[in-house]
Amino acid sequence: MTEIDDLQHAGVFRPAGEPSLRWGVLGTGWIAEQFVAGTLRHTPQRIVAVGSRSAERSAAFAAQHGIERSHGSYSALIEDPGVEALYVGVTAEAHKGLALEAIAAGKPVLVEKPFALTAAEAAEVRDAARSAGVLAMEAMWTRYLPQSDAIRLLCEQGALGDIELVSADHGQAIAHDPASRLLRPDLGGGALLDLGVYPLALASELLGTPVSVVAAGNVLESGVDGTVAMLLSYDGSTARALLSTSISTRTPTEAVIAGTAARIELEGPFFVPTGFILAGPAFGEEPILRWRDQSGIAMHEGLSYQATALARFAGEGRTESPLHGLDESVAILSTIEAVRAQLTPYAT
Ligand SMILES: NC(=O)c1ccc[n+]([C@@H]2O[C@H](COP(=O)([O-])OP(=O)(O)OC[C@H]3O[C@@H](n4cnc5c(N)ncnc54)[C@H](OP(=O)(O)O)[C@@H]3O)[C@@H](O)[C@H]2O)c1
């Protein structure tokens, strides 16, 4: 088996060497916590302010993370003149409005997934960002992880041949708390928006926007989708994506990119820093190579790479991520809408 070290360092988003921006973080929930902890620990990015709907929660969060300033509203944070870049880490129904506010303030903005609740909302943010010339980026953090660079390199080198099938799943057993935001349609709950975006984003990166989507799944009593299987087809191609997502059950959270010459098998969870093998078509043979993330940046600390990416893109004067543009964020939400239209209400 080949161990390759050069690809270990293929990650283009290195923490050092990019502009060190002064960030403001919107929200004090679970993901805001993970983003702040990972970014402060692994990058020279500075987090100088936090904003919450509650001044108390904001102050407590700031004290916990050594953040200089706290604000009792999101708008006050966005307007803070000492803040250069914003991270929107709140529930999804607020993403569009806060992204628009950030853009109006002329500040680069990293918006948690899902980028918005609908494709129309996402298109509104995209159009505002483009007309203002402000960098707006979906926080699809997996795209900026070292393994994703290594896989892009292998694909560019033709190691897989033609990609014929992408299969990926993201299921977690997280819908059992009736108070969970995941069960609330008004907060952007449901498997597709919260977890399904990961397999959909992987397929989108590798195969583009599907022309046809066949889906089966259920809608839970609260009105959010529960468990969904999807088959995506592409224009002028025999390639397919076979994806699934669930908030009712834990699935392996693995991904396979199968080409005519070889395949990549990503270890689960495929959306965090992980490892993969590149394997040839024959049964029983050793993999051609085995790659493992050796950065020491584990699990959700990997959120820090997207902060580095935004800092780099802002420094380069870009208004969109070259790896995940806003048209793609809109297209993924369109696919989710096409999937959702095929689900069965209240099926058990
Ligand atoms: N990238 C990832 O791996 C990952 C993982 C988990 C979640 N996420 C995404 O991050 C976002 C937030 O998820 P989370 O897990 O952090 O949720 P959470 O722990 O429930 O926190 C949500 C935060 O949103 C703010 N918020 C604003 N309006 C709200 C409302 N009407 N109800 C409840 N909270 C509201 C709250 O901040 P204040 O109370 O301080 O105002 C709250 O702290 C979602 O878009 C989710 O999909 C991403």
XYZ file of C-alpha atoms and ligand atoms in Angstrom:
396
model
C 0.000 0.000 0.000
C 1.235 3.495 -0.835
C 1.291 6.164 1.828
C 1.503 9.566 0.195
C 2.832 12.480 2.118
C 2.654 15.081 -0.613
C -1.123 15.000 -0.590
C -1.065 15.320 3.189
C 0.057 18.857 2.615
C -2.152 19.515 -0.364
C -4.423 21.615 1.846
C -4.343 25.078 0.329
C -6.077 26.752 3.242
C -3.224 27.035 5.681
C -4.007 28.995 8.815
C -0.892 31.161 8.639
C -0.110 33.573 5.857
C -3.607 34.905 5.226
C -4.884 38.286 6.427
C -5.847 38.123 10.099
C -9.361 39.585 10.080
C -11.328 40.969 13.005
C -14.440 38.776 13.099
C -17.844 39.222 14.648
C -19.876 36.103 15.450
C -23.672 36.153 15.257
C -25.202 33.629 17.645
C -24.146 31.893 20.813
C -25.385 28.365 20.108
C -23.633 25.077 19.486
C -22.095 25.872 16.127
C -20.993 29.376 17.136
C -19.167 27.744 20.022
C -17.441 25.219 17.751
C -16.495 27.844 15.170
C -15.025 30.207 17.741
C -13.109 27.496 19.613
C -11.619 25.961 16.441
C -10.783 29.274 14.798
C -9.109 30.747 17.888
C -7.182 27.553 18.507
C -5.954 26.889 14.981
C -5.760 30.176 13.102
C -4.495 33.734 13.592
C -7.993 35.042 12.813
C -9.255 37.338 15.599
C -12.741 37.155 17.029
C -13.356 40.584 18.496
C -17.116 40.669 19.062
C -20.178 38.479 19.466
C -23.870 39.297 19.068
C -26.974 37.632 20.424
C -30.656 38.410 20.844
C -29.819 38.451 24.546
C -27.190 40.782 26.039
C -26.660 38.291 28.883
C -25.994 35.349 26.581
C -23.699 37.486 24.469
C -21.720 38.698 27.489
C -21.403 35.171 28.877
C -20.196 33.843 25.521
C -17.672 36.685 25.210
C -16.357 36.059 28.711
C -16.045 32.337 28.073
C -13.981 32.822 24.903
C -12.049 35.958 25.808
C -13.875 38.032 23.179
C -13.481 41.800 23.649
C -17.003 43.051 22.943
C -20.522 41.657 23.207
C -23.710 43.064 21.710
C -27.323 42.541 22.686
C -28.543 42.459 19.092
C -27.290 41.089 15.811
C -27.640 44.496 14.140
C -25.398 46.166 16.734
C -22.714 43.577 16.001
C -23.013 44.022 12.246
C -22.639 47.780 12.665
C -19.692 47.484 15.075
C -16.994 49.517 13.276
C -14.262 47.302 14.728
C -15.652 44.204 12.983
C -14.309 43.402 9.488
C -15.923 40.035 8.741
C -19.031 38.260 9.998
C -19.960 34.671 10.730
C -23.695 33.934 10.784
C -24.045 30.979 13.157
C -27.739 31.221 14.001
C -30.782 29.197 13.015
C -31.492 29.014 9.294
C -34.622 31.171 9.107
C -32.458 34.169 10.080
C -29.659 33.525 7.579
C -31.099 35.512 4.680
C -31.913 38.655 6.675
C -28.596 38.736 8.504
C -26.594 38.027 5.353
C -28.378 40.927 3.644
C -27.581 43.190 6.605
C -23.929 42.188 6.506
C -23.761 42.824 2.771
C -25.435 46.227 3.204
C -22.756 47.030 5.797
C -20.105 46.071 3.215
C -18.635 43.249 5.369
C -17.584 39.820 4.061
C -19.970 37.229 5.454
C -19.726 33.490 6.076
C -23.240 32.052 6.388
C -23.848 28.690 8.093
C -25.462 25.936 6.098
C -28.131 25.820 4.883
C -27.315 29.126 3.180
C -31.029 30.046 3.355
C -34.381 28.315 3.721
C -35.232 28.347 0.010
C -33.560 28.799 -3.357
C -35.399 32.102 -3.787
C -33.995 33.422 -0.506
C -30.491 32.269 -1.452
C -30.810 33.968 -4.845
C -31.788 37.203 -3.101
C -28.608 37.097 -1.017
C -26.512 36.148 -4.058
C -27.892 39.036 -6.085
C -27.390 41.529 -3.243
C -23.807 40.351 -2.714
C -23.040 40.635 -6.410
C -24.528 44.068 -6.816
C -22.736 45.340 -3.684
C -19.483 43.575 -4.604
C -19.254 42.038 -1.113
C -17.880 38.562 -0.417
C -20.624 36.166 0.726
C -19.918 32.488 1.261
C -21.845 29.461 2.486
C -20.121 27.810 5.429
C -19.945 24.440 3.658
C -16.809 23.759 5.666
C -16.139 20.291 4.222
C -15.178 21.920 0.934
C -12.196 23.625 2.613
C -10.814 20.604 4.499
C -7.429 19.121 3.509
C -9.042 15.840 2.365
C -11.157 17.813 -0.102
C -8.024 19.368 -1.595
C -6.428 15.942 -1.875
C -9.522 14.520 -3.597
C -9.751 17.478 -5.970
C -6.102 16.899 -6.887
C -6.683 13.189 -7.555
C -9.730 13.992 -9.684
C -7.808 16.641 -11.649
C -5.016 14.112 -12.234
C -7.565 11.676 -13.669
C -6.873 9.044 -11.024
C -10.540 7.968 -11.000
C -11.195 7.990 -14.734
C -14.756 9.200 -15.369
C -16.858 9.498 -12.241
C -19.891 7.231 -12.654
C -21.384 7.135 -9.174
C -21.264 9.240 -6.031
C -22.875 7.706 -3.008
C -23.037 9.440 0.339
C -25.213 9.492 3.418
C -25.641 11.695 6.444
C -28.008 10.418 9.073
C -28.018 11.196 12.768
C -30.501 10.139 15.438
C -31.254 13.674 16.578
C -35.006 14.086 16.097
C -36.043 12.596 19.384
C -36.064 15.764 21.475
C -39.433 17.443 20.836
C -37.909 20.860 21.637
C -35.152 20.455 19.041
C -34.833 23.111 16.333
C -34.477 20.166 13.955
C -38.172 19.387 14.325
C -39.238 22.972 13.601
C -39.909 23.935 9.987
C -39.912 27.623 10.967
C -36.279 27.297 12.142
C -35.129 25.404 9.056
C -35.325 21.966 10.678
C -35.478 18.638 8.872
C -32.904 16.224 7.522
C -32.463 17.805 4.090
C -31.592 21.342 5.174
C -29.551 20.342 8.177
C -27.722 17.165 7.121
C -28.705 16.350 3.544
C -26.848 19.449 2.344
C -23.568 17.589 2.943
C -24.111 14.658 0.563
C -25.837 17.034 -1.857
C -22.855 19.414 -1.771
C -20.425 16.535 -2.371
C -22.397 15.328 -5.401
C -22.713 18.908 -6.616
C -18.973 19.493 -6.465
C -18.190 16.311 -8.371
C -21.077 16.057 -10.828
C -22.689 19.502 -10.993
C -26.368 20.365 -10.825
C -28.723 17.455 -11.478
C -31.323 17.592 -14.239
C -33.520 15.011 -12.608
C -34.162 13.997 -9.032
C -36.080 10.956 -7.849
C -36.723 10.848 -4.118
C -38.638 8.936 -1.498
C -38.990 9.811 2.136
C -41.251 10.873 4.927
C -42.398 14.080 6.511
C -42.673 13.951 10.285
C -45.683 15.209 12.209
C -44.014 18.530 12.947
C -43.749 19.141 9.195
C -40.021 18.551 8.682
C -38.575 15.779 6.535
C -37.320 12.773 8.490
C -35.559 10.169 6.340
C -34.953 10.672 2.630
C -33.326 8.701 -0.205
C -32.386 10.464 -3.452
C -31.248 9.479 -6.932
C -29.789 12.321 -9.012
C -29.098 12.304 -12.774
C -27.050 14.726 -14.875
C -27.285 16.196 -18.328
C -25.367 14.309 -21.020
C -23.821 11.901 -18.537
C -24.348 8.371 -17.327
C -23.201 9.455 -13.855
C -25.599 9.181 -10.932
C -25.587 10.223 -7.295
C -27.242 8.025 -4.713
C -27.693 9.981 -1.495
C -29.567 9.684 1.762
C -30.189 11.673 4.885
C -32.065 11.227 8.132
C -32.662 12.955 11.433
C -34.237 9.782 12.808
C -31.372 7.317 12.557
C -27.585 7.200 12.537
C -26.163 6.021 9.235
C -22.479 5.338 8.440
C -21.955 8.928 7.146
C -19.572 7.600 4.521
C -19.051 8.546 0.900
C -17.806 6.748 -2.197
C -16.724 8.399 -5.443
C -16.635 5.621 -8.016
C -14.893 6.170 -11.339
C -14.223 3.983 -14.332
C -10.551 3.569 -13.286
C -10.688 3.662 -9.477
C -12.763 4.781 -6.540
C -12.320 6.856 -3.417
C -13.858 5.595 -0.200
C -14.141 8.311 2.431
C -14.283 7.209 6.040
C -17.237 8.381 8.051
C -18.019 10.992 9.091
C -16.942 12.137 5.618
C -17.802 15.814 6.270
C -15.239 16.330 9.090
C -11.424 15.921 8.857
C -11.072 12.236 8.022
C -9.286 9.787 5.749
C -9.880 7.935 2.505
C -8.515 5.201 0.321
C -8.037 5.212 -3.420
C -8.740 1.700 -4.660
C -8.576 0.026 -8.055
C -11.402 -1.947 -9.622
C -10.243 -5.469 -8.716
C -11.644 -7.264 -5.693
C -9.249 -8.282 -2.954
C -6.386 -5.942 -3.900
C -4.691 -3.539 -1.532
C -5.707 0.099 -2.032
C -3.531 2.133 -4.392
C -3.094 4.688 -1.642
C -4.349 5.479 1.797
C -4.705 9.106 2.947
C -5.376 10.266 6.479
C -5.678 13.770 7.875
C -2.658 14.277 10.097
C -3.153 17.954 10.863
C -4.294 17.344 14.422
C -7.337 19.506 13.677
C -10.128 17.149 14.623
C -13.886 17.012 14.104
C -15.533 20.455 14.270
C -12.226 22.230 14.828
C -12.124 21.807 11.055
C -14.624 24.676 10.853
C -11.543 26.881 11.181
C -10.432 26.137 7.589
C -13.386 28.028 6.165
C -12.420 31.091 8.247
C -8.954 30.911 6.688
C -10.547 30.496 3.258
C -12.745 33.574 3.718
C -9.732 35.602 4.909
C -7.792 34.542 1.834
C -10.636 35.275 -0.574
C -11.295 38.672 1.035
C -7.577 39.474 0.790
C -7.649 38.530 -2.882
C -10.575 40.903 -3.430
C -12.941 38.073 -4.377
C -16.678 38.402 -3.965
C -17.391 34.645 -4.059
C -15.657 31.457 -3.084
C -13.962 29.953 -6.151
C -14.665 26.532 -4.654
C -18.312 27.019 -3.756
C -19.959 29.921 -5.503
C -23.360 31.325 -4.703
C -24.985 29.828 -7.801
C -24.126 26.453 -6.307
C -25.722 27.347 -2.961
C -28.886 28.351 -4.850
C -28.814 25.174 -6.974
C -28.476 22.885 -3.943
C -31.509 24.512 -2.334
C -33.419 24.053 -5.630
C -32.555 20.359 -5.542
C -33.780 20.150 -1.955
C -37.066 21.705 -3.046
C -37.396 19.174 -5.889
C -36.744 16.364 -3.390
C -39.156 17.712 -0.818
C -41.982 17.876 -3.360
C -41.770 14.084 -3.674
C -41.962 13.183 0.004
C -44.909 11.528 1.678
C -46.565 13.579 4.433
C -46.723 11.980 7.854
C -45.611 8.581 6.610
C -44.292 6.386 9.358
N -21.342 23.151 10.143
C -21.801 22.278 11.031
O -21.195 21.241 11.271
C -23.055 22.590 11.766
C -23.389 21.843 12.909
C -24.528 22.202 13.624
C -25.311 23.249 13.187
N -24.982 23.930 12.065
C -25.820 25.031 11.571
O -25.678 26.121 12.453
C -26.916 26.799 12.609
C -27.241 26.880 14.094
O -27.284 25.579 14.625
P -26.910 25.274 16.158
O -26.742 23.806 16.254
O -25.821 26.140 16.610
O -28.257 25.671 16.882
P -28.453 26.109 18.417
O -27.421 25.498 19.276
O -29.878 25.871 18.709
O -28.164 27.673 18.401
C -28.874 28.502 17.522
C -28.550 29.936 17.781
O -29.340 30.695 16.854
C -29.770 31.886 17.458
N -31.179 32.109 17.115
C -31.654 33.160 16.406
N -32.965 33.077 16.229
C -33.360 31.964 16.886
C -34.626 31.380 17.107
N -35.753 31.923 16.626
N -34.668 30.259 17.853
C -33.547 29.696 18.334
N -32.321 30.220 18.163
C -32.238 31.353 17.443
C -29.538 31.736 18.942
O -28.582 32.681 19.305
P -28.896 33.765 20.429
O -29.889 33.115 21.343
O -27.610 33.996 21.045
O -29.441 34.960 19.715
C -28.967 30.386 19.168
O -27.889 30.419 20.032
C -27.923 26.048 11.753
O -28.020 26.671 10.504
C -27.300 24.675 11.589
O -27.669 23.995 10.401
C -23.862 23.632 11.359
